[in-house]
Short mmCIF file of N, CA and C in Angstrom, two decimals:
data_model
loop_
_atom_site.label_atom_id
_atom_site.label_comp_id
_atom_site.label_asym_id
_atom_site.label_seq_id
_atom_site.Cartn_x
_atom_site.Cartn_y
_atom_site.Cartn_z
N MET A 1 252.44 155.25 131.39
CA MET A 1 252.17 154.79 132.75
C MET A 1 253.19 155.38 133.70
N LYS A 2 252.70 155.80 134.86
CA LYS A 2 253.62 156.23 135.90
C LYS A 2 253.11 155.78 137.26
N HIS A 3 254.00 155.84 138.24
CA HIS A 3 253.70 155.39 139.61
C HIS A 3 253.86 156.59 140.54
N ILE A 4 252.86 156.80 141.40
CA ILE A 4 252.98 157.82 142.43
C ILE A 4 252.60 157.25 143.78
N THR A 5 253.16 157.84 144.82
CA THR A 5 252.77 157.54 146.19
C THR A 5 252.12 158.80 146.74
N ILE A 6 250.98 158.64 147.39
CA ILE A 6 250.24 159.76 147.98
C ILE A 6 250.09 159.48 149.46
N ILE A 7 250.40 160.46 150.30
CA ILE A 7 250.16 160.35 151.73
C ILE A 7 249.22 161.49 152.11
N LEU A 8 248.12 161.11 152.77
CA LEU A 8 247.08 162.07 153.15
C LEU A 8 247.07 162.28 154.65
N TYR A 9 247.02 163.54 155.06
CA TYR A 9 247.01 163.92 156.46
C TYR A 9 245.70 164.62 156.78
N GLY A 10 245.26 164.52 158.03
CA GLY A 10 244.04 165.18 158.48
C GLY A 10 243.07 164.14 159.01
N LYS A 11 241.78 164.46 158.92
CA LYS A 11 240.74 163.49 159.31
C LYS A 11 240.44 162.65 158.07
N VAL A 12 241.27 161.63 157.88
CA VAL A 12 241.19 160.83 156.66
C VAL A 12 240.92 159.35 156.93
N GLN A 13 240.82 158.98 158.20
CA GLN A 13 240.44 157.61 158.55
C GLN A 13 239.03 157.63 159.14
N SER A 14 238.32 156.51 159.00
CA SER A 14 236.94 156.35 159.49
C SER A 14 235.98 157.31 158.81
N VAL A 15 236.27 157.66 157.55
CA VAL A 15 235.39 158.53 156.77
C VAL A 15 235.12 157.94 155.38
N SER A 16 235.33 156.63 155.24
CA SER A 16 235.15 155.90 153.97
C SER A 16 236.13 156.33 152.89
N PHE A 17 237.30 156.83 153.28
CA PHE A 17 238.29 157.29 152.30
C PHE A 17 238.77 156.14 151.42
N ARG A 18 239.06 154.99 152.04
CA ARG A 18 239.60 153.88 151.25
C ARG A 18 238.59 153.37 150.23
N ALA A 19 237.35 153.18 150.65
CA ALA A 19 236.32 152.66 149.74
C ALA A 19 236.04 153.66 148.61
N ALA A 20 235.94 154.93 148.94
CA ALA A 20 235.66 155.95 147.93
C ALA A 20 236.82 156.06 146.94
N THR A 21 238.05 155.99 147.45
CA THR A 21 239.22 156.07 146.58
C THR A 21 239.28 154.87 145.64
N LYS A 22 238.94 153.69 146.16
CA LYS A 22 238.92 152.49 145.31
C LYS A 22 237.91 152.68 144.17
N ALA A 23 236.74 153.22 144.47
CA ALA A 23 235.73 153.44 143.44
C ALA A 23 236.24 154.41 142.36
N ILE A 24 236.89 155.49 142.80
CA ILE A 24 237.44 156.46 141.85
C ILE A 24 238.55 155.80 141.02
N ALA A 25 239.44 155.09 141.69
CA ALA A 25 240.56 154.44 140.99
C ALA A 25 240.03 153.45 139.94
N ASN A 26 239.01 152.69 140.31
CA ASN A 26 238.45 151.71 139.37
C ASN A 26 237.86 152.43 138.14
N GLN A 27 237.17 153.55 138.36
CA GLN A 27 236.59 154.31 137.25
C GLN A 27 237.67 154.85 136.32
N LEU A 28 238.83 155.18 136.89
CA LEU A 28 239.92 155.77 136.11
C LEU A 28 240.93 154.74 135.61
N SER A 29 240.67 153.45 135.85
CA SER A 29 241.60 152.37 135.48
C SER A 29 242.97 152.54 136.12
N ILE A 30 242.97 153.01 137.37
CA ILE A 30 244.20 153.15 138.15
C ILE A 30 244.38 151.87 138.96
N THR A 31 245.61 151.38 139.01
CA THR A 31 245.93 150.21 139.83
C THR A 31 246.79 150.65 141.01
N GLY A 32 246.86 149.81 142.04
CA GLY A 32 247.68 150.14 143.20
C GLY A 32 247.04 149.67 144.48
N LEU A 33 247.24 150.45 145.54
CA LEU A 33 246.69 150.08 146.84
C LEU A 33 246.46 151.30 147.70
N ILE A 34 245.62 151.13 148.72
CA ILE A 34 245.36 152.17 149.70
C ILE A 34 245.26 151.51 151.07
N LYS A 35 245.84 152.17 152.08
CA LYS A 35 245.75 151.60 153.43
C LYS A 35 245.84 152.70 154.47
N ASN A 36 245.23 152.44 155.62
CA ASN A 36 245.37 153.31 156.78
C ASN A 36 246.69 153.00 157.47
N GLU A 37 247.35 154.04 157.96
CA GLU A 37 248.59 153.86 158.72
C GLU A 37 248.31 154.12 160.19
N LYS A 38 249.16 153.57 161.05
CA LYS A 38 248.98 153.73 162.50
C LYS A 38 249.05 155.18 162.95
N ASP A 39 249.77 156.02 162.20
CA ASP A 39 249.91 157.43 162.59
C ASP A 39 248.72 158.30 162.19
N GLY A 40 247.66 157.67 161.64
CA GLY A 40 246.45 158.40 161.27
C GLY A 40 246.41 158.88 159.83
N THR A 41 247.49 158.64 159.08
CA THR A 41 247.50 159.02 157.67
C THR A 41 246.89 157.91 156.82
N VAL A 42 246.64 158.24 155.56
CA VAL A 42 246.24 157.25 154.57
C VAL A 42 247.34 157.21 153.51
N TYR A 43 247.77 156.00 153.16
CA TYR A 43 248.87 155.78 152.23
C TYR A 43 248.31 155.17 150.95
N ILE A 44 248.67 155.75 149.81
CA ILE A 44 248.20 155.27 148.51
C ILE A 44 249.38 155.08 147.58
N GLU A 45 249.40 153.95 146.87
CA GLU A 45 250.29 153.77 145.73
C GLU A 45 249.37 153.64 144.52
N ALA A 46 249.63 154.45 143.49
CA ALA A 46 248.75 154.46 142.33
C ALA A 46 249.55 154.44 141.05
N GLU A 47 249.06 153.68 140.07
CA GLU A 47 249.70 153.60 138.76
C GLU A 47 248.65 153.80 137.68
N GLY A 48 249.00 154.62 136.71
CA GLY A 48 248.09 154.89 135.61
C GLY A 48 248.66 155.96 134.71
N ASP A 49 247.82 156.48 133.81
CA ASP A 49 248.28 157.56 132.94
C ASP A 49 248.25 158.88 133.70
N LYS A 50 248.96 159.87 133.17
CA LYS A 50 249.12 161.15 133.85
C LYS A 50 247.77 161.81 134.14
N PHE A 51 246.86 161.83 133.18
CA PHE A 51 245.56 162.46 133.37
C PHE A 51 244.80 161.83 134.54
N SER A 52 244.75 160.51 134.57
CA SER A 52 244.02 159.80 135.63
C SER A 52 244.64 160.03 137.00
N LEU A 53 245.97 159.99 137.06
CA LEU A 53 246.65 160.21 138.34
C LEU A 53 246.47 161.64 138.83
N ASP A 54 246.53 162.61 137.90
CA ASP A 54 246.29 164.01 138.28
C ASP A 54 244.88 164.18 138.83
N PHE A 55 243.90 163.53 138.20
CA PHE A 55 242.52 163.59 138.67
C PHE A 55 242.40 162.99 140.07
N LEU A 56 243.06 161.85 140.30
CA LEU A 56 243.02 161.20 141.60
C LEU A 56 243.62 162.11 142.67
N VAL A 57 244.77 162.71 142.39
CA VAL A 57 245.41 163.60 143.36
C VAL A 57 244.49 164.79 143.68
N ASP A 58 243.88 165.38 142.65
CA ASP A 58 242.95 166.50 142.89
C ASP A 58 241.78 166.05 143.76
N TRP A 59 241.24 164.86 143.48
CA TRP A 59 240.12 164.34 144.27
C TRP A 59 240.55 164.12 145.72
N CYS A 60 241.76 163.63 145.93
CA CYS A 60 242.26 163.35 147.28
C CYS A 60 242.37 164.62 148.13
N LYS A 61 242.48 165.77 147.50
CA LYS A 61 242.62 167.03 148.24
C LYS A 61 241.35 167.36 149.03
N THR A 62 240.21 166.79 148.63
CA THR A 62 238.97 166.95 149.40
C THR A 62 238.45 165.61 149.91
N GLY A 63 238.53 164.57 149.06
CA GLY A 63 238.11 163.24 149.48
C GLY A 63 236.61 163.13 149.66
N PRO A 64 236.16 162.10 150.38
CA PRO A 64 234.73 161.91 150.61
C PRO A 64 234.18 162.99 151.56
N ASP A 65 232.86 163.05 151.66
CA ASP A 65 232.18 164.13 152.39
C ASP A 65 232.69 164.38 153.80
N ARG A 66 232.92 163.33 154.58
CA ARG A 66 233.27 163.52 156.00
C ARG A 66 234.77 163.73 156.24
N ALA A 67 235.57 163.67 155.19
CA ALA A 67 237.02 163.84 155.33
C ALA A 67 237.39 165.32 155.47
N ILE A 68 238.47 165.55 156.22
CA ILE A 68 239.07 166.88 156.30
C ILE A 68 240.55 166.69 155.98
N VAL A 69 240.90 166.94 154.72
CA VAL A 69 242.27 166.73 154.27
C VAL A 69 243.08 167.99 154.55
N GLU A 70 244.12 167.84 155.37
CA GLU A 70 244.96 168.98 155.74
C GLU A 70 246.19 169.09 154.85
N LYS A 71 246.69 167.95 154.36
CA LYS A 71 247.92 167.96 153.57
C LYS A 71 247.96 166.73 152.68
N VAL A 72 248.48 166.90 151.47
CA VAL A 72 248.64 165.81 150.52
C VAL A 72 250.08 165.82 150.03
N GLU A 73 250.81 164.74 150.25
CA GLU A 73 252.18 164.60 149.75
C GLU A 73 252.17 163.62 148.59
N VAL A 74 252.78 164.02 147.47
CA VAL A 74 252.83 163.16 146.29
C VAL A 74 254.29 163.00 145.87
N THR A 75 254.72 161.77 145.68
CA THR A 75 256.06 161.50 145.16
C THR A 75 255.96 160.48 144.04
N GLU A 76 256.86 160.61 143.05
CA GLU A 76 256.90 159.64 141.96
C GLU A 76 257.84 158.51 142.30
N GLY A 77 257.56 157.34 141.76
CA GLY A 77 258.41 156.18 142.02
C GLY A 77 258.45 155.26 140.82
N GLU A 78 259.04 154.10 141.03
CA GLU A 78 259.15 153.10 139.96
C GLU A 78 257.87 152.29 139.84
N LEU A 79 257.51 151.94 138.62
CA LEU A 79 256.32 151.12 138.38
C LEU A 79 256.45 149.77 139.08
N LYS A 80 255.35 149.33 139.69
CA LYS A 80 255.31 148.01 140.32
C LYS A 80 254.36 147.08 139.57
N ASN A 81 253.68 147.61 138.55
CA ASN A 81 252.79 146.83 137.68
C ASN A 81 251.69 146.11 138.45
N TYR A 82 250.97 146.86 139.29
CA TYR A 82 249.82 146.29 139.99
C TYR A 82 248.78 145.82 138.98
N LEU A 83 248.02 144.81 139.35
CA LEU A 83 246.99 144.27 138.47
C LEU A 83 245.63 144.91 138.72
N ASN A 84 245.41 145.40 139.95
CA ASN A 84 244.14 146.02 140.30
C ASN A 84 244.38 147.05 141.40
N PHE A 85 243.32 147.65 141.92
CA PHE A 85 243.44 148.59 143.03
C PHE A 85 242.86 147.93 144.27
N GLU A 86 243.68 147.78 145.27
CA GLU A 86 243.32 146.99 146.46
C GLU A 86 243.24 147.86 147.70
N VAL A 87 242.23 147.59 148.52
CA VAL A 87 242.14 148.19 149.84
C VAL A 87 242.81 147.24 150.82
N VAL A 88 243.88 147.70 151.46
CA VAL A 88 244.59 146.88 152.45
C VAL A 88 243.93 147.15 153.79
N LYS A 89 243.45 146.09 154.45
CA LYS A 89 242.65 146.24 155.67
C LYS A 89 243.46 146.46 156.92
N LYS A 90 244.67 145.90 157.01
CA LYS A 90 245.43 146.01 158.25
C LYS A 90 246.42 147.15 158.20
N HIS A 91 246.69 147.73 159.38
CA HIS A 91 247.71 148.77 159.49
C HIS A 91 249.08 148.19 159.14
N SER A 92 249.95 149.06 158.67
CA SER A 92 251.34 148.64 158.43
C SER A 92 252.03 148.43 159.78
N ILE A 93 253.01 147.57 159.77
CA ILE A 93 253.76 147.31 161.02
C ILE A 93 254.95 148.25 161.07
#
């Protein structure tokens, strides 16, 4: 198990990115969260095995049909032991 943080730049809000990512994460047994940020980025924390996380990162490079992903930043972090993958509805403060 490992933990990664992904930040997505481009046209990544209002294109069903969060819902589509949750569906992919659930299929891959990835836990964590996804949320829109006020600066227009999408923020993801994901935990799972290396293969599943690599697949998620590759998928994020294109995302759902209406998304235009310009940049993907990935950093590793400490496990937080999420129980599921959650879509956070409100912007971060």
